[in-house]
Amino acid sequence: MAEEGKPMVPITREFLKKFYEGREVTPIPQTLKDLDQKITESCVDYGLTFSEAASKPKNKLIEKDELETIQEAVYKTAPHKLDENVWRMREQCEEISATLSEESVTDLRSVSKAKSVSLDPSNPWVSNLIATKNYADEIFQLIRDYQTNTLKNVEGLVQTFAPKDQLRLTIIKMSRERTESSNTSAIDSLIKRGGSIHEKYDLYWDQQLARRQTLVNIGEATGPYKWVIKYLGGVPEPLLDFIKQINAPEGPMEELRIKYGPIMYFLFLLVNKVRLSVDLLTKVVGTDSYKENVKTLNKQSEDIMNAAKGVRDYIKIYFDEMLAIMRASPFFITKEQADGMAKSEVEEVVGKGKTYTWKKEVKKGEKVRWSWKTKGKDIGWRVIWRGANGEEKEVVKGGRRGEGEKVKGEWEVENDGEVEMEWDNTFSYFTSKTIVYDVKVEGGAPAEGGADDMEEMKNALETK
């Protein structure tokens, strides 16, 4: 955030890229990756295709026309934009809930009775899917809460820097309320006409894109906002630049997508596969060979349930960490801060009684190089390596350093893991400390967002 009293300049991608260095989120658990692999293989065995090459089903429990209908719901790649992933993940949860609703389960019981198949809730296959529905409902609510909190963050940021005159605030508020009322009416009308869940979320996304265009109009002072912005005056130029470019394809927020998007892509695609698996398994109830495959279906339903539970558990952590990162992101900076980006150093204030941590995953053979100093006063500092199995090594022993002296060093990584640097100011009850640091990881992939990382991400998660 810009320092109080100093003129602001527009945030840059370079500044955000540097800011996100060392700010990692909790990695996806390996158990969740393993479940994703199992569920993918199971879907392919039924005949679903997740690539351009068609797959031949190993089992033929589902009719071709039904399989083709389910195939239409397959996402081979995740949407490019992070917020569309959030909306579409919410859609998948609602589809799961509808497929496993009480009414739908009643219909399944009618089919199963005709086939002399028990669908008692104590049956593992049934109880697993009922649990899956409950987890999907919880994920749905977590997504709604995340969307609400994200909107509050943006609104709070804009209101902080916007002029406080009541006339302009009232005009913009009334315009927004009219738009949202119209959006709600459009959704209600679609539902009354019998629109599908997918059609509803197509409309939700269209409305989201319209909100983005409204921000651009405000930033450019065009359309209905021309009079409010231009002729009343007083709106800071950096604020207009911010709301105009926040969602631009090559704008600063692209750094957020590059850094944290792959996790969101993984979560969305996994929830989509859970939805597809639920569709597949509920279709099997109507087949003559259901009883012959009940053991396999019990195991598949258990994997589906565990995946939904794993996403529910992890996504809460991920959302909380992402909200914290976005709240801390410096969307407005001073000219001095922008000029400082010509250097590779990062400046951080470690509050009284607080710690500040930089961490990054590293590979064996890479070198971690550091250089830092305080702007007066001393501060505790140490370097730790942690392995995937909980091992820990103190690379640099903790101790108080600083008083303006520059601390330099390097360490060659001995095994894959995570390196963490911690600046500790917990011993100071009255004084914050300012540190200026430069940390690089060399010898392998670039430390953050380098060309190798970008190419690897592009190849692994092509989203357009």
XYZ file of N, CA and C in Angstrom, residues 8 29 165 185 199 201 310:
21
model
N 0.591 8.861 -5.323
C 0.542 7.474 -5.786
C 0.819 7.389 -7.275
N -2.216 -31.431 -1.193
C -1.769 -32.702 -0.596
C -1.597 -33.785 -1.658
N -17.170 12.633 -1.341
C -18.361 13.467 -1.452
C -19.604 12.589 -1.596
N -33.060 -10.336 -11.211
C -34.309 -10.586 -11.935
C -34.076 -11.471 -13.151
N -26.955 -23.172 -17.910
C -27.408 -21.900 -18.492
C -27.386 -20.788 -17.442
N -25.320 -20.508 -14.924
C -23.949 -20.066 -14.680
C -23.329 -19.388 -15.894
N -11.583 -34.110 0.457
C -10.253 -33.519 0.373
C -10.294 -32.103 -0.180
